[in-house]
Tab-separated table of C-alpha atoms in Angstrom:
chain	number	residue	atom	x	y	z
A	1	MET	CA	0.112	-0.376	-0.285
A	2	ALA	CA	1.363	3.434	-0.928
A	3	GLY	CA	0.323	7.028	-0.156
A	4	PHE	CA	-1.676	8.207	2.818
A	5	GLU	CA	-3.730	5.183	3.056
A	6	ALA	CA	-1.095	3.421	4.631
A	7	ILE	CA	-1.529	5.671	7.704
A	8	GLU	CA	-4.714	3.890	8.631
A	9	ALA	CA	-3.248	0.404	8.427
A	10	GLU	CA	-4.788	-1.788	11.189
A	11	GLY	CA	-1.891	-2.353	13.680
A	12	MET	CA	0.465	-0.031	11.766
A	13	ASP	CA	2.083	-2.783	10.012
A	14	MET	CA	2.490	-0.860	6.969
A	15	GLU	CA	5.582	1.120	6.193
A	16	ILE	CA	4.832	4.673	4.689
A	17	ASP	CA	7.245	5.770	1.590
A	18	LEU	CA	7.312	9.401	1.990
A	19	SER	CA	8.239	9.992	-1.324
A	20	ASN	CA	4.964	8.608	-2.493
A	21	LEU	CA	2.660	10.630	-0.360
A	22	GLY	CA	2.872	14.243	-1.754
A	23	THR	CA	3.098	17.432	-0.066
A	24	VAL	CA	-0.769	17.442	1.555
A	25	ASN	CA	-0.722	13.773	2.604
A	26	THR	CA	2.639	14.598	4.135
A	27	MET	CA	1.488	17.221	6.195
A	28	PHE	CA	-1.263	14.468	7.552
A	29	ALA	CA	1.338	12.343	8.263
A	30	ALA	CA	3.156	14.956	10.099
A	31	LEU	CA	0.064	15.979	12.110
A	32	PHE	CA	-0.518	12.665	13.120
A	33	SER	CA	2.925	12.252	14.270
A	34	LYS	CA	2.843	15.304	16.233
A	35	LEU	CA	-0.133	13.957	18.101
A	36	GLY	CA	1.466	10.634	19.100
A	37	VAL	CA	0.311	8.446	16.534
A	38	PRO	CA	3.586	6.467	16.076
A	39	ILE	CA	4.361	6.139	12.192
A	40	LYS	CA	6.631	3.792	10.632
A	41	THR	CA	8.145	5.049	7.309
A	42	THR	CA	10.571	3.256	4.996
A	43	ILE	CA	13.872	3.945	3.792
A	44	SER	CA	14.279	5.800	0.565
A	45	ALA	CA	14.974	3.303	-2.249
A	46	ASN	CA	17.454	5.451	-3.716
A	47	VAL	CA	19.184	4.971	-0.461
A	48	LEU	CA	19.544	1.448	-0.269
A	49	GLU	CA	20.484	1.086	-4.191
A	50	GLU	CA	23.361	3.628	-3.654
A	51	ALA	CA	24.819	1.480	-0.743
A	52	LEU	CA	24.183	-1.839	-2.625
A	53	ASN	CA	26.286	-0.374	-5.412
A	54	GLY	CA	28.906	0.979	-3.069
A	55	THR	CA	28.556	4.749	-4.547
A	56	VAL	CA	28.019	6.012	-0.735
A	57	THR	CA	30.491	8.189	0.944
A	58	VAL	CA	31.813	6.539	4.095
A	59	ARG	CA	33.342	8.832	6.645
A	60	PRO	CA	35.654	7.539	9.533
A	61	LEU	CA	34.294	7.325	12.905
A	62	PRO	CA	37.428	6.012	15.329
A	63	ILE	CA	36.245	4.674	18.704
A	64	GLY	CA	35.591	7.088	21.175
A	65	THR	CA	34.778	10.081	19.197
A	66	SER	CA	31.819	11.548	17.900
A	67	VAL	CA	30.274	13.455	15.051
A	68	SER	CA	27.537	15.881	14.579
A	69	GLY	CA	25.864	17.152	11.455
A	70	LYS	CA	22.425	17.253	9.553
A	71	VAL	CA	21.080	15.168	7.003
A	72	GLU	CA	18.322	15.832	4.529
A	73	LYS	CA	14.876	13.967	4.546
A	74	GLN	CA	15.173	10.826	3.036
A	75	ASN	CA	18.848	10.841	2.614
A	76	ALA	CA	21.841	9.472	5.015
A	77	HIS	CA	25.176	9.997	6.286
A	78	PHE	CA	27.362	6.862	6.124
A	79	PHE	CA	30.275	6.316	8.880
A	80	GLY	CA	33.029	3.507	9.026
A	81	VAL	CA	33.749	2.068	12.539
A	82	THR	CA	36.919	0.326	12.561
A	83	ILE	CA	37.365	-1.913	15.432
A	84	SER	CA	39.874	-4.419	16.947
A	85	ASP	CA	39.986	-7.707	18.190
A	86	GLU	CA	40.269	-6.480	21.713
A	87	GLN	CA	37.540	-4.258	20.970
A	88	ALA	CA	35.289	-6.494	19.476
A	89	GLU	CA	35.880	-9.143	22.549
A	90	ALA	CA	34.645	-6.437	25.233
A	91	GLY	CA	31.655	-4.916	22.999
A	92	ILE	CA	30.837	-2.187	20.633
A	93	VAL	CA	28.225	0.460	21.103
A	94	VAL	CA	26.971	3.181	18.588
A	95	ARG	CA	24.480	5.850	19.376
A	96	VAL	CA	22.632	8.607	17.803
A	97	THR	CA	20.872	11.318	19.579
A	98	SER	CA	19.363	14.962	18.422
A	99	ALA	CA	18.960	17.582	20.759
A	100	ALA	CA	16.494	19.000	18.392
A	101	GLN	CA	14.119	16.000	18.781
A	102	SER	CA	14.456	15.026	14.833
A	103	LYS	CA	13.117	11.924	13.529
A	104	PHE	CA	16.080	10.114	12.212
A	105	LYS	CA	16.820	6.091	11.888
A	106	LEU	CA	20.175	4.359	12.874
A	107	LEU	CA	21.173	1.849	9.963
A	108	TYR	CA	24.100	-0.961	10.169
A	109	PHE	CA	25.277	-2.408	6.873
A	110	GLU	CA	27.050	-5.686	6.455
A	111	HIS	CA	29.332	-6.220	3.617
A	112	ASP	CA	27.805	-7.382	0.286
A	113	ALA	CA	29.697	-10.211	-2.151
A	114	ASN	CA	29.316	-7.412	-4.567
A	115	GLY	CA	31.244	-5.096	-3.056
A	116	GLY	CA	28.461	-2.746	-1.791
A	117	TYR	CA	26.477	-2.892	1.504
A	118	GLY	CA	23.399	-4.243	2.369
A	119	LEU	CA	20.833	-3.223	5.067
A	120	ALA	CA	21.039	-5.558	8.571
A	121	LEU	CA	19.819	-3.419	10.891
A	122	GLN	CA	17.557	-0.302	11.671
A	123	GLU	CA	16.710	1.529	14.817
A	124	ASP	CA	13.953	4.518	14.868
A	125	SER	CA	14.660	7.302	16.868
A	126	GLU	CA	12.828	7.569	20.201
A	127	LYS	CA	12.116	10.307	22.527
A	128	ALA	CA	14.163	9.850	25.699
A	129	GLY	CA	13.638	12.820	27.891
A	130	LYS	CA	14.572	16.060	26.117
A	131	VAL	CA	16.097	14.331	23.081
A	132	THR	CA	15.328	11.652	20.570
A	133	SER	CA	17.812	9.061	20.253
A	134	ALA	CA	18.794	5.563	18.821
A	135	GLY	CA	21.325	3.104	19.952
A	136	MET	CA	22.840	-0.245	18.723
A	137	TYR	CA	24.637	-2.765	21.723
A	138	PHE	CA	26.969	-5.170	20.502
A	139	LEU	CA	27.840	-6.816	23.914
A	140	HIS	CA	27.835	-10.459	23.565
A	141	PHE	CA	24.635	-10.701	25.267
A	142	GLN	CA	20.718	-10.704	24.177
A	143	VAL	CA	19.657	-6.716	23.932
A	144	TYR	CA	16.315	-5.599	23.147
A	145	ARG	CA	14.981	-2.657	21.053
A	146	MET	CA	11.608	-1.055	21.897
A	147	ASP	CA	8.956	-1.051	18.910
A	148	SER	CA	6.560	1.470	20.204
A	149	THR	CA	3.948	0.797	16.923
A	150	VAL	CA	3.269	-2.694	18.403
A	151	ASN	CA	-0.447	-2.561	18.801
A	152	ALA	CA	-0.595	1.352	19.100
A	153	LEU	CA	-4.008	2.172	17.763
A	154	ALA	CA	-5.567	-0.457	20.056
A	155	MET	CA	-3.631	0.887	23.043
A	156	ALA	CA	-5.075	4.255	22.783
A	157	LYS	CA	-8.498	3.186	22.305
A	158	ASP	CA	-8.182	1.395	25.921
A	159	PRO	CA	-5.967	3.273	28.365
A	160	GLU	CA	-5.378	0.303	30.637
A	161	ALA	CA	-4.458	-1.900	27.718
A	162	ALA	CA	-1.983	0.689	26.640
A	163	PHE	CA	-0.013	-0.248	30.413
A	164	PHE	CA	-0.082	-3.673	30.069
A	165	LYS	CA	1.185	-3.902	26.219
A	166	ARG	CA	3.662	-1.720	27.287
A	167	LEU	CA	6.181	-3.945	27.507
A	168	GLU	CA	5.000	-6.087	24.103
A	169	GLY	CA	6.984	-4.067	21.980
A	170	LEU	CA	10.228	-5.223	23.398
A	171	GLN	CA	12.145	-6.930	20.307
A	172	PRO	CA	15.583	-8.966	20.711
A	173	CYS	CA	17.884	-7.173	18.496
A	174	GLU	CA	19.209	-9.782	15.571
A	175	VAL	CA	22.930	-9.167	16.133
A	176	SER	CA	24.612	-9.034	19.414
A	177	GLU	CA	28.262	-9.152	18.552
A	178	LEU	CA	30.509	-7.579	15.947
A	179	LYS	CA	33.688	-9.158	14.390
A	180	ALA	CA	37.011	-7.147	14.418
A	181	GLY	CA	37.041	-4.956	11.134
A	182	THR	CA	35.206	-1.770	9.804
A	183	HIS	CA	31.598	-1.827	9.880
A	184	ILE	CA	29.513	0.527	8.133
A	185	PHE	CA	26.682	2.476	9.974
A	186	ALA	CA	24.380	5.420	8.662
A	187	VAL	CA	22.335	8.293	10.284
A	188	TYR	CA	18.874	8.499	7.601
A	189	GLY	CA	16.878	11.634	7.880
A	190	ASP	CA	13.346	10.605	8.812
A	191	ASN	CA	12.066	14.206	9.141
A	192	PHE	CA	8.790	14.798	7.316
A	193	PHE	CA	10.362	18.109	5.853
A	194	LYS	CA	13.216	19.793	7.494
A	195	PRO	CA	16.714	18.208	7.963
A	196	ALA	CA	17.503	16.071	10.906
A	197	SER	CA	20.201	17.275	13.388
A	198	TYR	CA	22.081	14.623	15.233
A	199	THR	CA	25.335	13.727	16.866
A	200	ILE	CA	26.878	10.187	16.273
A	201	GLU	CA	29.499	8.069	18.448
A	202	ALA	CA	31.235	4.881	18.741
A	203	LEU	CA	32.088	3.749	22.363
A	204	CYS	CA	34.138	0.545	23.473
A	205	ALA	CA	32.313	-1.288	26.214
A	206	LYS	CA	35.750	-1.976	28.225
A	207	THR	CA	35.621	1.220	29.767
A	208	TYR	CA	32.127	0.970	30.425
A	209	GLU	CA	31.985	-2.234	32.426
A	210	ASP	CA	29.741	-1.376	35.284
A	211	THR	CA	27.281	0.371	32.929
A	212	THR	CA	27.349	-3.012	30.641
A	213	HIS	CA	26.496	-5.080	33.925
A	214	LYS	CA	23.656	-2.869	34.715
A	215	LEU	CA	22.360	-2.614	31.224
A	216	GLN	CA	22.424	-6.683	31.171
A	217	ASP	CA	20.605	-6.936	34.756
A	218	ILE	CA	17.739	-4.301	33.477
A	219	GLU	CA	16.843	-6.210	30.346
A	220	ALA	CA	16.334	-9.612	32.340
A	221	GLN	CA	14.333	-7.643	35.016
A	222	ILE	CA	12.003	-5.927	32.146
A	223	LEU	CA	11.881	-9.264	30.600
A	224	ARG	CA	10.563	-10.910	34.096
A	225	LYS	CA	8.211	-7.754	34.333
A	226	ARG	CA	6.786	-8.429	31.059
A	227	ASN	CA	5.629	-12.145	31.768
A	228	GLU	CA	4.420	-10.584	35.412
A	229	LEU	CA	2.670	-8.033	33.737
A	230	ARG	CA	0.946	-10.548	31.490
A	231	GLN	CA	-0.530	-12.574	34.408
A	232	PHE	CA	-1.300	-9.752	36.373
A	233	GLU	CA	-3.390	-8.405	33.487
A	234	THR	CA	-5.755	-11.442	33.730
A	235	GLU	CA	-5.933	-10.723	37.691
A	236	TYR	CA	-6.904	-7.231	37.307
A	237	ARG	CA	-9.538	-7.753	34.742
A	238	LYS	CA	-11.394	-10.201	37.024
A	239	ALA	CA	-10.763	-8.138	40.021
A	240	LEU	CA	-11.931	-4.612	37.812
A	241	ALA	CA	-15.402	-6.939	37.025
A	242	ARG	CA	-15.716	-7.829	40.368
A	243	PHE	CA	-15.499	-4.368	41.463
A	244	GLN	CA	-18.047	-3.097	38.874
A	245	GLU	CA	-20.343	-5.679	40.015
A	246	VAL	CA	-20.235	-4.762	44.036
A	247	THR	CA	-20.333	-0.798	42.827
A	248	ASN	CA	-23.496	-1.392	41.011
A	249	ARG	CA	-24.988	-3.448	43.954
A	250	TYR	CA	-23.690	-0.322	46.520
A	251	SER	CA	-26.086	2.012	44.368
A	252	GLN	CA	-28.872	-0.662	44.358
A	253	GLU	CA	-28.712	-1.161	48.074
A	254	LYS	CA	-28.241	2.551	48.773
A	255	GLN	CA	-31.549	3.669	46.536
A	256	SER	CA	-33.391	0.732	48.564
A	257	VAL	CA	-32.404	2.055	52.089
A	258	ASP	CA	-33.308	5.302	51.057
A	259	GLU	CA	-36.604	4.208	49.956
A	260	LEU	CA	-37.581	2.092	52.992
A	261	LEU	CA	-36.613	5.087	55.238
A	262	LYS	CA	-38.603	7.582	53.643
A	263	GLN	CA	-41.660	5.144	54.069
A	264	ARG	CA	-40.932	4.872	57.287
A	265	ASP	CA	-40.929	8.398	57.850
A	266	SER	CA	-44.242	9.023	56.112
A	267	ILE	CA	-45.818	6.252	58.019
A	268	HIS	CA	-44.478	7.974	61.369
A	269	SER	CA	-45.855	11.535	60.212
A	270	SER	CA	-49.507	9.545	59.993
A	271	PHE	CA	-49.886	9.525	63.756
A	272	THR	CA	-50.776	13.274	64.577
A	273	VAL	CA	-53.383	15.457	66.386
A	274	THR	CA	-53.941	17.475	63.409
A	275	ARG	CA	-55.938	15.074	61.532
A	276	THR	CA	-58.203	14.367	64.237
A	277	LEU	CA	-58.957	18.274	64.809
A	278	ALA	CA	-59.652	18.551	61.004
A	279	THR	CA	-62.252	15.970	61.321
A	280	ILE	CA	-63.948	18.002	64.177
A	281	SER	CA	-63.922	21.304	62.558
A	282	GLY	CA	-65.809	19.873	59.655
A	283	SER	CA	-68.552	17.924	61.328
A	284	GLY	CA	-70.057	21.288	62.732
A	285	SER	CA	-70.714	23.398	66.101
A	286	GLY	CA	-72.127	21.888	69.084
A	287	HIS	CA	-70.784	18.107	68.183
A	288	PHE	CA	-68.235	16.407	69.724
A	289	SER	CA	-65.719	14.022	68.277
A	290	ASN	CA	-67.329	10.884	69.691
A	291	GLY	CA	-70.656	11.927	67.664
A	292	SER	CA	-73.121	13.053	70.575
A	293	SER	CA	-74.530	16.233	70.774
A	294	SER	CA	-75.498	19.108	73.189
A	295	LYS	CA	-79.262	19.463	74.129
A	296	LEU	CA	-78.835	22.969	75.262
A	297	SER	CA	-78.948	25.753	72.404
A	298	GLY	CA	-76.805	28.660	72.731
A	299	GLU	CA	-79.661	30.968	73.708
A	300	ASP	CA	-80.906	28.359	77.005
A	301	TYR	CA	-77.468	28.454	77.877
A	302	LYS	CA	-77.352	31.883	78.160
A	303	ALA	CA	-80.695	32.254	79.791
A	304	ASP	CA	-79.834	30.336	82.803
A	305	SER	CA	-76.157	30.867	83.202
A	306	PRO	CA	-74.794	34.021	84.985
A	307	SER	CA	-73.334	36.366	82.690
A	308	GLU	CA	-69.544	36.132	82.122
A	309	ASP	CA	-68.932	39.283	83.691
A	310	GLY	CA	-70.080	37.961	87.125
A	311	SER	CA	-71.874	40.984	88.424
A	312	SER	CA	-73.793	40.985	91.521
A	313	ASP	CA	-77.275	42.131	89.430
A	314	SER	CA	-76.988	39.389	87.379
A	315	LYS	CA	-76.437	36.776	90.171
A	316	GLU	CA	-79.540	38.423	92.225
A	317	LYS	CA	-81.995	38.103	89.115
A	318	TYR	CA	-81.059	34.544	88.679
A	319	SER	CA	-81.356	33.976	92.084
A	320	LYS	CA	-85.002	35.197	92.248
A	321	ARG	CA	-86.035	33.435	89.183
A	322	LYS	CA	-84.823	30.365	90.457
A	323	TRP	CA	-86.618	30.630	93.936
A	324	PHE	CA	-89.615	31.889	91.866
A	325	ASN	CA	-89.796	28.656	90.197
A	326	LEU	CA	-89.897	26.828	92.602
A	327	ASN	CA	-92.666	28.582	94.588
A	328	LEU	CA	-94.878	27.958	91.368
A	329	LYS	CA	-93.730	24.088	91.464
A	330	GLY	CA	-95.106	23.841	94.932
A	331	SER	CA	-98.558	25.507	93.773
A	332	ASP	CA	-98.734	23.502	91.267
A	333	LYS	CA	-98.613	20.591	93.508
A	334	LYS	CA	-101.263	21.716	95.958
């Protein structure tokens, strides 16, 4: 697949040939890369062809030195690193860094039978702190490179998967040692538009024995951690499912308890005299709550009772009327 469609290839297994994209699609590819989508690019066919034909310019890079420069996009600068038997036995490291965070590839070529150079290894630059870097370590033990494009799109959809798959991009390097002689390395410009600035250096591991042991130890730890994460992911998924289950149960139980207490409060509020008084006021005057009624009207009560002010005149009239009524009753009997 050529062109911009390759960017959307599932799993990012396809590599993009920038020379076939054109300006507009190159801008889109650069935008995707800026947003953090890892985009794998191919090496220009012209560069590989010139290397096979042996028509490239190779500059010397002595052990223990470094060279800085700028390489145009889709072009390469070639370097020859000559090592002795003693240096080969101790181990060799070739690293490239870019303080400008340029995108580049570190390439290793083997001598071809026809006198040219055939591509054997390549390392894409990765961001490491404030720089981008790539390195090859020929230290007589298995070292690993990190391929950040492994399951890149799938990880973007699931942040948790991004953590568990983080070490799955660890890939073993095919070459772990070099023989004495001159070996060809190259820095390939992988920026979308501008040249890539870089610094390349070649080191003998003899003066870095402690660092070499640390690297070997950390590689072993990372491999163990990758296996542990594979097992832990299964446990985590089960625990997460259980957590979601009990969380849903918690919400349901909380709602149920709130509803029961609400009903209980409603029942409690039914026990009140306010409701009885309302019934009394609605049944009319002169009636009691038990249904009985008074036999005396309001006027009779007023006639037979002393006035509220309790005056002596009222009491006297009441006494006389009462006495008079008694005499009348006595006369009737006679």
